[in-house]
Short mmCIF file of C-alpha atoms in Angstrom, two decimals:
data_model
loop_
_atom_site.label_atom_id
_atom_site.label_comp_id
_atom_site.label_asym_id
_atom_site.label_seq_id
_atom_site.Cartn_x
_atom_site.Cartn_y
_atom_site.Cartn_z
CA MET A 1 0.00 0.00 0.00
CA SER A 2 1.23 3.51 -0.78
CA GLY A 3 1.52 6.17 1.89
CA PRO A 4 4.25 7.41 4.23
CA SER A 5 7.53 5.53 4.20
CA GLU A 6 8.31 6.08 7.89
CA ILE A 7 5.69 6.39 10.63
CA VAL A 8 6.38 7.21 14.27
CA VAL A 9 3.74 6.46 16.90
CA VAL A 10 4.27 8.41 20.13
CA GLY A 11 2.34 6.64 22.86
CA ALA A 12 2.51 2.87 23.27
CA SER A 13 -0.82 2.21 24.96
CA ALA A 14 -4.20 1.18 23.51
CA ALA A 15 -4.58 3.97 20.94
CA GLY A 16 -0.98 3.83 19.71
CA LEU A 17 -0.90 0.06 19.54
CA THR A 18 -4.20 -0.10 17.67
CA ALA A 19 -2.95 2.47 15.18
CA ALA A 20 0.17 0.38 14.55
CA GLU A 21 -1.91 -2.75 14.09
CA ALA A 22 -4.24 -0.99 11.66
CA LEU A 23 -1.31 0.19 9.57
CA ARG A 24 0.02 -3.34 9.17
CA ARG A 25 -3.44 -4.82 8.68
CA GLU A 26 -4.01 -2.41 5.79
CA GLY A 27 -0.86 -3.66 4.12
CA TRP A 28 1.49 -0.77 4.90
CA THR A 29 5.08 -2.07 4.92
CA GLY A 30 7.12 1.02 5.78
CA ARG A 31 9.37 1.60 8.79
CA LEU A 32 7.36 1.75 12.02
CA THR A 33 8.57 3.05 15.39
CA LEU A 34 6.57 3.05 18.63
CA VAL A 35 7.70 5.32 21.46
CA GLY A 36 6.44 4.90 25.01
CA ASP A 37 7.45 6.73 28.17
CA GLU A 38 6.77 3.63 30.29
CA SER A 39 9.03 0.59 30.23
CA HIS A 40 6.08 -1.84 30.09
CA PRO A 41 4.78 -3.20 26.78
CA PRO A 42 1.22 -2.01 25.97
CA TYR A 43 -1.27 -2.85 28.72
CA ASP A 44 -4.92 -2.21 29.49
CA ARG A 45 -5.76 0.61 31.92
CA PRO A 46 -9.37 -0.03 33.07
CA PRO A 47 -8.38 -3.05 35.22
CA LEU A 48 -5.89 -0.92 37.19
CA SER A 49 -8.57 0.65 39.41
CA LYS A 50 -10.47 -2.60 39.82
CA GLN A 51 -8.89 -6.04 39.30
CA VAL A 52 -5.24 -5.03 39.77
CA LEU A 53 -5.98 -2.81 42.75
CA ARG A 54 -8.09 -5.55 44.33
CA GLY A 55 -5.40 -8.15 43.67
CA SER A 56 -7.63 -10.46 41.61
CA TRP A 57 -5.38 -9.91 38.57
CA THR A 58 -1.62 -10.15 38.39
CA PRO A 59 0.06 -7.40 36.36
CA ASP A 60 0.76 -9.67 33.41
CA ARG A 61 -2.99 -10.12 32.82
CA THR A 62 -3.24 -6.48 31.79
CA ALA A 63 -1.03 -7.03 28.71
CA LEU A 64 -2.92 -6.05 25.58
CA ARG A 65 -1.08 -8.51 23.33
CA ARG A 66 1.31 -11.43 23.60
CA ASP A 67 5.00 -10.86 22.91
CA ASP A 68 4.88 -12.84 19.67
CA HIS A 69 2.06 -10.63 18.37
CA LEU A 70 4.03 -7.48 19.15
CA ALA A 71 7.07 -8.92 17.40
CA GLY A 72 4.92 -9.66 14.37
CA LEU A 73 4.26 -5.95 13.87
CA ASP A 74 7.84 -5.59 12.59
CA ALA A 75 8.27 -2.39 14.57
CA ARG A 76 11.07 -0.72 16.47
CA TRP A 77 10.01 -0.34 20.10
CA LEU A 78 11.50 2.53 22.11
CA LEU A 79 10.00 2.00 25.57
CA GLY A 80 10.94 3.98 28.65
CA ARG A 81 11.72 6.90 26.31
CA ALA A 82 9.59 10.02 26.63
CA ALA A 83 9.11 12.36 23.69
CA THR A 84 10.29 15.86 24.58
CA GLY A 85 9.69 17.85 21.41
CA LEU A 86 8.20 17.94 17.94
CA ASP A 87 9.28 19.99 14.92
CA ALA A 88 6.29 19.70 12.63
CA ALA A 89 7.99 21.67 9.85
CA ALA A 90 11.10 19.47 9.85
CA ARG A 91 9.00 16.37 10.66
CA THR A 92 11.13 15.18 13.54
CA VAL A 93 10.38 13.96 17.08
CA THR A 94 12.97 14.47 19.82
CA LEU A 95 13.24 12.02 22.70
CA ALA A 96 14.66 12.41 26.21
CA GLY A 97 18.40 12.03 25.84
CA GLY A 98 18.44 13.88 22.53
CA GLN A 99 17.65 11.16 19.99
CA VAL A 100 15.86 12.59 16.95
CA LEU A 101 13.38 10.49 14.97
CA PRO A 102 12.46 11.58 11.44
CA TYR A 103 8.99 10.77 10.15
CA ASP A 104 6.69 11.43 7.26
CA GLY A 105 3.70 10.14 9.21
CA LEU A 106 3.11 10.73 12.94
CA VAL A 107 0.50 9.33 15.34
CA ILE A 108 0.19 11.24 18.62
CA ALA A 109 -1.30 9.01 21.33
CA THR A 110 0.29 10.28 24.53
CA GLY A 111 -2.87 10.12 26.64
CA VAL A 112 -3.39 12.20 29.75
CA THR A 113 -1.60 13.12 32.97
CA PRO A 114 -3.31 13.08 36.41
CA ARG A 115 -4.06 16.46 37.91
CA SER A 116 -2.37 17.28 41.20
CA LEU A 117 -3.37 19.26 44.25
CA PRO A 118 -1.48 22.52 44.80
CA GLN A 119 0.59 20.92 47.60
CA GLY A 120 1.19 17.68 49.43
CA HIS A 121 2.23 15.30 46.67
CA GLU A 122 5.75 15.14 48.07
CA LEU A 123 4.43 13.41 51.20
CA GLY A 124 4.70 9.67 51.59
CA GLY A 125 1.34 7.95 51.29
CA VAL A 126 -0.02 10.36 48.65
CA HIS A 127 -0.88 8.65 45.36
CA VAL A 128 -2.28 9.21 41.91
CA LEU A 129 -3.52 6.41 39.66
CA ARG A 130 -2.75 6.33 35.97
CA THR A 131 -0.07 3.72 35.27
CA LEU A 132 0.49 0.08 36.17
CA ASP A 133 3.26 1.14 38.54
CA ASP A 134 0.85 3.61 40.18
CA ALA A 135 -1.69 0.82 40.70
CA LEU A 136 0.83 -1.56 42.24
CA ALA A 137 2.15 1.12 44.59
CA LEU A 138 -1.40 2.09 45.58
CA ARG A 139 -2.35 -1.52 46.26
CA GLU A 140 0.70 -1.99 48.49
CA GLY A 141 -0.26 1.15 50.37
CA LEU A 142 -3.89 0.13 50.76
CA LEU A 143 -2.95 -3.22 52.26
CA ALA A 144 -1.07 -1.39 55.00
CA ALA A 145 -3.45 1.54 55.45
CA ALA A 146 -6.06 1.88 58.16
CA SER A 147 -7.57 5.22 57.11
CA VAL A 148 -7.87 6.27 53.48
CA VAL A 149 -9.08 9.53 51.94
CA ILE A 150 -9.90 9.65 48.24
CA VAL A 151 -10.05 13.14 46.81
CA GLY A 152 -12.34 13.17 43.80
CA ALA A 153 -15.55 11.17 43.33
CA GLY A 154 -15.57 10.68 39.59
CA PHE A 155 -15.30 7.22 38.10
CA LEU A 156 -11.69 6.63 39.11
CA GLY A 157 -12.11 7.81 42.69
CA SER A 158 -15.39 5.94 43.10
CA GLU A 159 -13.93 2.69 41.76
CA ALA A 160 -10.92 3.01 44.04
CA ALA A 161 -13.15 3.74 47.04
CA ALA A 162 -15.10 0.54 46.38
CA VAL A 163 -11.90 -1.52 46.27
CA ALA A 164 -10.34 0.18 49.31
CA VAL A 165 -13.33 -0.53 51.54
CA GLU A 166 -13.41 -4.14 50.31
CA LEU A 167 -9.77 -4.42 51.39
CA GLY A 168 -10.76 -3.38 54.91
CA ALA A 169 -9.78 0.29 55.02
CA ASP A 170 -11.76 3.06 56.65
CA VAL A 171 -12.55 5.18 53.57
CA THR A 172 -13.65 8.78 53.13
CA LEU A 173 -14.59 9.99 49.64
CA VAL A 174 -14.36 13.77 49.21
CA ASP A 175 -15.64 15.92 46.33
CA PRO A 176 -16.76 19.56 45.98
CA LEU A 177 -19.68 18.56 43.72
CA PRO A 178 -23.08 17.51 45.11
CA ALA A 179 -22.73 13.76 44.39
CA PRO A 180 -20.29 11.17 43.03
CA MET A 181 -20.12 10.96 39.23
CA ILE A 182 -22.68 13.73 38.88
CA ARG A 183 -20.74 15.47 36.15
CA GLN A 184 -20.60 12.30 34.07
CA LEU A 185 -24.07 10.86 34.73
CA GLY A 186 -26.28 13.52 36.30
CA PRO A 187 -27.92 14.00 39.71
CA LEU A 188 -30.21 10.96 39.86
CA VAL A 189 -27.37 8.50 39.24
CA GLY A 190 -25.05 10.56 41.43
CA ASP A 191 -27.44 10.38 44.38
CA LEU A 192 -27.80 6.62 43.94
CA ALA A 193 -24.02 6.26 43.81
CA ALA A 194 -23.68 8.20 47.07
CA ARG A 195 -26.15 5.85 48.74
CA LEU A 196 -24.37 2.82 47.29
CA HIS A 197 -21.02 3.86 48.75
CA THR A 198 -22.55 4.85 52.08
CA ALA A 199 -24.27 1.46 52.33
CA HIS A 200 -20.86 -0.19 51.95
CA GLY A 201 -19.29 1.86 54.72
CA VAL A 202 -17.66 4.72 52.79
CA ARG A 203 -17.98 8.16 54.33
CA VAL A 204 -19.14 10.33 51.42
CA ARG A 205 -18.26 14.01 51.92
CA THR A 206 -19.68 15.93 48.97
CA ARG A 207 -19.94 19.71 48.55
CA THR A 208 -16.60 19.78 50.35
CA GLY A 209 -13.22 20.89 49.06
CA VAL A 210 -9.68 20.17 50.21
CA GLU A 211 -7.68 22.97 51.83
CA ARG A 212 -4.41 21.06 52.24
CA LEU A 213 -2.81 17.73 52.96
CA ALA A 214 -1.37 17.54 56.47
CA GLY A 215 1.92 15.74 57.02
CA GLU A 216 4.29 14.71 59.80
CA ASP A 217 7.85 13.46 59.33
CA GLY A 218 7.39 13.42 55.57
CA ARG A 219 4.20 11.32 55.53
CA VAL A 220 0.58 12.29 55.11
CA VAL A 221 -1.49 12.14 58.30
CA GLY A 222 -4.71 13.84 57.29
CA VAL A 223 -6.72 15.94 54.87
CA SER A 224 -7.86 19.39 55.92
CA LEU A 225 -11.26 20.22 54.38
CA ASP A 226 -12.73 23.62 53.63
CA ASP A 227 -15.41 23.14 56.30
CA GLY A 228 -12.70 23.24 58.96
CA THR A 229 -12.48 19.52 59.68
CA LEU A 230 -9.37 17.37 59.52
CA VAL A 231 -9.93 13.83 58.28
CA PRO A 232 -7.21 11.44 59.50
CA ALA A 233 -5.49 9.54 56.69
CA ASP A 234 -2.39 7.43 56.35
CA LEU A 235 -3.07 7.09 52.59
CA VAL A 236 -4.53 9.63 50.17
CA LEU A 237 -5.48 9.03 46.56
CA VAL A 238 -5.83 12.18 44.49
CA ALA A 239 -8.29 11.48 41.66
CA ILE A 240 -9.32 14.94 40.50
CA GLY A 241 -9.19 14.37 36.78
CA SER A 242 -6.47 14.65 34.19
CA THR A 243 -5.05 16.90 31.50
CA PRO A 244 -3.97 15.96 27.97
CA SER A 245 -0.26 15.12 27.76
CA THR A 246 0.70 17.83 25.29
CA GLY A 247 3.54 19.61 27.10
CA TRP A 248 6.09 18.07 24.75
CA LEU A 249 4.24 19.68 21.81
CA THR A 250 4.67 23.26 23.02
CA GLY A 251 6.16 25.29 20.20
CA SER A 252 5.56 22.56 17.63
CA GLY A 253 3.08 24.59 15.63
CA LEU A 254 0.28 22.08 16.18
CA PRO A 255 -3.08 23.45 17.34
CA LEU A 256 -3.34 22.78 21.07
CA GLY A 257 -6.36 23.46 23.25
CA ASP A 258 -8.08 20.81 25.30
CA GLY A 259 -5.71 18.29 23.72
CA VAL A 260 -4.35 18.10 20.18
CA GLU A 261 -7.01 19.76 18.04
CA CYS A 262 -7.88 17.68 14.99
CA ASP A 263 -10.38 17.80 12.17
CA GLU A 264 -13.10 15.20 11.63
CA LEU A 265 -10.49 12.81 10.17
CA CYS A 266 -8.36 13.00 13.36
CA ARG A 267 -5.77 15.06 11.44
CA ALA A 268 -3.90 17.82 13.27
CA ALA A 269 -1.53 18.83 10.44
CA PRO A 270 -0.26 17.37 7.18
CA GLY A 271 1.12 13.93 8.03
CA VAL A 272 0.09 14.22 11.70
CA VAL A 273 -2.89 12.53 13.37
CA ALA A 274 -3.90 12.07 17.02
CA ALA A 275 -5.89 9.39 18.80
CA GLY A 276 -7.14 8.45 22.25
CA ASP A 277 -7.37 10.58 25.38
CA VAL A 278 -5.06 13.29 24.00
CA ALA A 279 -7.07 13.92 20.83
CA SER A 280 -9.72 16.62 20.47
CA TRP A 281 -11.57 16.24 17.20
CA HIS A 282 -14.64 17.52 15.40
CA HIS A 283 -17.48 15.00 15.64
CA ARG A 284 -19.94 15.58 12.82
CA ASP A 285 -22.97 15.20 15.10
CA LEU A 286 -21.70 16.19 18.55
CA GLY A 287 -19.25 19.01 17.84
CA ARG A 288 -15.73 19.14 19.26
CA LEU A 289 -15.01 16.26 21.63
CA ARG A 290 -12.16 14.79 23.62
CA VAL A 291 -13.12 11.39 24.99
CA GLU A 292 -11.29 9.56 27.79
CA HIS A 293 -12.85 6.16 27.20
CA ARG A 294 -11.06 2.88 26.59
CA MET A 295 -13.21 1.93 23.60
CA ASN A 296 -12.64 5.32 21.99
CA ALA A 297 -8.88 4.79 22.13
CA THR A 298 -9.19 1.61 20.08
CA GLU A 299 -11.63 3.02 17.55
CA GLN A 300 -9.78 6.29 17.11
CA GLY A 301 -6.40 4.62 16.78
CA THR A 302 -7.73 2.72 13.77
CA ALA A 303 -9.39 5.82 12.31
CA ALA A 304 -6.22 7.90 12.66
CA ALA A 305 -4.10 5.22 10.98
CA LEU A 306 -6.46 5.09 8.00
CA THR A 307 -6.21 8.86 7.64
CA LEU A 308 -2.41 8.62 7.44
CA LEU A 309 -2.81 6.10 4.63
CA GLY A 310 -5.19 8.35 2.71
CA ALA A 311 -8.23 6.21 3.46
CA GLY A 312 -9.70 8.23 6.32
CA ARG A 313 -13.37 8.89 6.90
CA PRO A 314 -15.09 11.22 9.38
CA PHE A 315 -14.74 9.73 12.85
CA THR A 316 -18.27 9.63 14.29
CA PRO A 317 -18.38 7.01 17.06
CA VAL A 318 -21.06 6.53 19.67
CA PRO A 319 -18.91 6.94 22.80
CA TYR A 320 -19.18 4.03 25.24
CA PHE A 321 -17.95 3.70 28.80
CA TRP A 322 -18.60 1.59 31.85
CA THR A 323 -17.74 1.34 35.53
CA ASP A 324 -17.95 -1.52 38.04
CA GLN A 325 -18.46 -0.70 41.72
CA TYR A 326 -19.36 -3.39 44.29
CA ASP A 327 -22.12 -5.44 42.61
CA VAL A 328 -23.18 -2.63 40.28
CA LYS A 329 -22.27 -2.29 36.60
CA ILE A 330 -23.03 1.06 35.00
CA GLN A 331 -22.86 1.32 31.22
CA ALA A 332 -23.39 4.41 29.11
CA TYR A 333 -23.45 5.44 25.47
CA GLY A 334 -23.12 8.85 23.89
CA VAL A 335 -23.19 12.16 25.73
CA THR A 336 -24.49 12.08 29.29
CA GLY A 337 -24.62 14.06 32.51
CA THR A 338 -23.84 17.69 33.15
CA GLY A 339 -20.14 18.03 32.38
CA ARG A 340 -18.38 20.10 29.78
CA GLY A 341 -18.50 17.75 26.82
CA ALA A 342 -16.96 14.32 26.66
CA GLY A 343 -13.63 15.85 27.60
CA ALA A 344 -14.94 16.30 31.12
CA GLY A 345 -13.35 12.95 31.88
CA ARG A 346 -14.29 9.31 31.81
CA GLY A 347 -17.88 9.79 30.81
CA ALA A 348 -19.39 12.42 28.61
CA GLY A 349 -21.36 15.52 29.49
CA THR A 350 -23.53 17.76 27.36
CA GLY A 351 -22.48 21.04 28.93
CA ARG A 352 -26.19 21.93 28.92
CA GLY A 353 -27.50 19.79 31.76
CA ALA A 354 -29.05 17.00 29.71
CA GLU A 355 -32.55 15.90 30.65
CA PHE A 356 -32.61 12.33 31.96
CA ARG A 357 -35.60 10.00 31.91
CA VAL A 358 -35.84 6.44 33.21
CA VAL A 359 -37.37 4.23 30.51
CA ALA A 360 -36.85 0.72 31.95
CA GLY A 361 -36.70 -0.78 35.41
CA ASP A 362 -36.86 1.15 38.68
CA PRO A 363 -34.01 2.94 40.49
CA ALA A 364 -35.56 1.90 43.81
CA GLU A 365 -35.07 -1.75 42.85
CA GLY A 366 -31.44 -1.34 41.81
CA ARG A 367 -32.03 -2.07 38.12
CA PHE A 368 -32.92 0.64 35.61
CA ALA A 369 -31.99 2.26 32.31
CA GLY A 370 -32.61 5.70 30.90
CA LEU A 371 -32.05 8.17 28.10
CA TYR A 372 -30.48 11.63 28.01
CA GLY A 373 -31.94 14.36 25.83
CA GLY A 374 -30.10 17.35 24.43
CA ALA A 375 -31.22 20.93 23.92
CA ASP A 376 -32.05 20.13 20.29
CA GLY A 377 -34.83 17.72 21.28
CA ARG A 378 -32.83 14.65 20.28
CA VAL A 379 -31.48 11.71 22.26
CA VAL A 380 -27.79 12.26 23.03
CA GLY A 381 -27.06 9.49 25.52
CA ALA A 382 -28.19 6.35 27.31
CA MET A 383 -27.19 4.54 30.49
CA SER A 384 -28.06 1.49 32.53
CA TRP A 385 -27.59 0.43 36.14
CA ASN A 386 -27.35 -3.37 36.24
CA MET A 387 -29.36 -3.67 33.00
CA PRO A 388 -26.73 -4.35 30.29
CA ARG A 389 -29.18 -5.76 27.76
CA GLU A 390 -31.34 -2.67 27.96
CA ALA A 391 -28.30 -0.42 27.55
CA ARG A 392 -27.47 -2.12 24.27
CA ALA A 393 -31.09 -1.77 23.14
CA LEU A 394 -31.04 1.96 23.89
CA ARG A 395 -27.81 2.54 21.97
CA ARG A 396 -29.65 2.73 18.68
CA TYR A 397 -31.58 5.81 19.84
CA VAL A 398 -28.25 7.52 20.49
CA ALA A 399 -26.76 6.44 17.18
CA GLU A 400 -29.86 7.60 15.29
CA ARG A 401 -30.16 10.84 17.31
CA ALA A 402 -33.81 9.91 17.71
CA PRO A 403 -36.42 12.54 18.63
CA TRP A 404 -36.54 12.76 22.44
CA GLU A 405 -40.27 12.45 23.08
CA GLU A 406 -40.71 9.67 20.54
CA ALA A 407 -37.76 7.68 21.89
CA THR A 408 -38.73 7.96 25.54
CA ALA A 409 -42.30 6.92 24.72
CA HIS A 410 -41.27 3.83 22.79
CA ALA A 411 -38.06 2.72 24.47
CA VAL A 412 -37.67 -0.67 26.11
CA GLY A 413 -40.44 0.03 28.63
#
């Protein structure tokens, strides 16, 4: 197949790996280099806050592919090597240590970086959770911790709280918003999530911010809240969201905003595409999006690779995400909740306060599904709480952008 002769993929996780696989699957035979700032071969991230943290999976189970499959890509792997700069005019990527990689096709898939609190991260016992190494360190800390404070009640913080209390810790979940996951799924689901965590012994402190992390002898001992209370803690997880990993692109000439800004083909510049959590692109139906979902990374990696080969089409997925907490599985499609677009984090938000209506089951019985409607009178999202079959049935209303009143009157019932 014709196309670039040398492609560099920066980011060796799900999006980057999928892009590399798509290139080879389409018959491209040029020189392929994958750069990753972690030393691990590509692995899956969703299990980190659940199975790995709980200890039900060993780290090797997170591997996305076997070694022989990776070898079959006929690629040069530069792992443990962070990209530090890009010259889009000269078409070169610079790595830590000074190595310069020329390219005529570039895939940017560098993901996101956890946000930090203004102070306290230098203290022992303070964690973030993004990488496999982060998860293993957090698990080791949880096994020794008596009192745990999790700052941030989005999906990541909520999942970690569920695991921490299962491991026997005394857990406090803190967030300035009115309910867990409210930005991603709206107030009804957020209120149910708060009750779920409370029923399992988690102290849920919403509408409460963090003033500072208190430490003694170099270790965290508590979290000072803005209501004047000090919550004891010998382990703190900071899960307050993330930012696109674009610092290495400063001065490159690429359009940077909330991520690498791409067109509807995932193209940021001639010969340059982006995919996964770092990519902001124009969705034909939903406007500009940046989606931090595992499934999006796979789909967009493929779409970006096809664009490099001249076979790209507008990337118009129906975003999908899920979360498992205790005995509850939440699944969602499309744009949901009250956040600022899909880039609000794991889970999408309309930015307009989408209307939500239950169309199957009953929240009081712990099994229900519903639809989200946008300001244009169309269905923009769907979700289910322990009703996976109904979630799949509702997906078509999202994909079709069905009229709101018609869809809610004739949905699964």
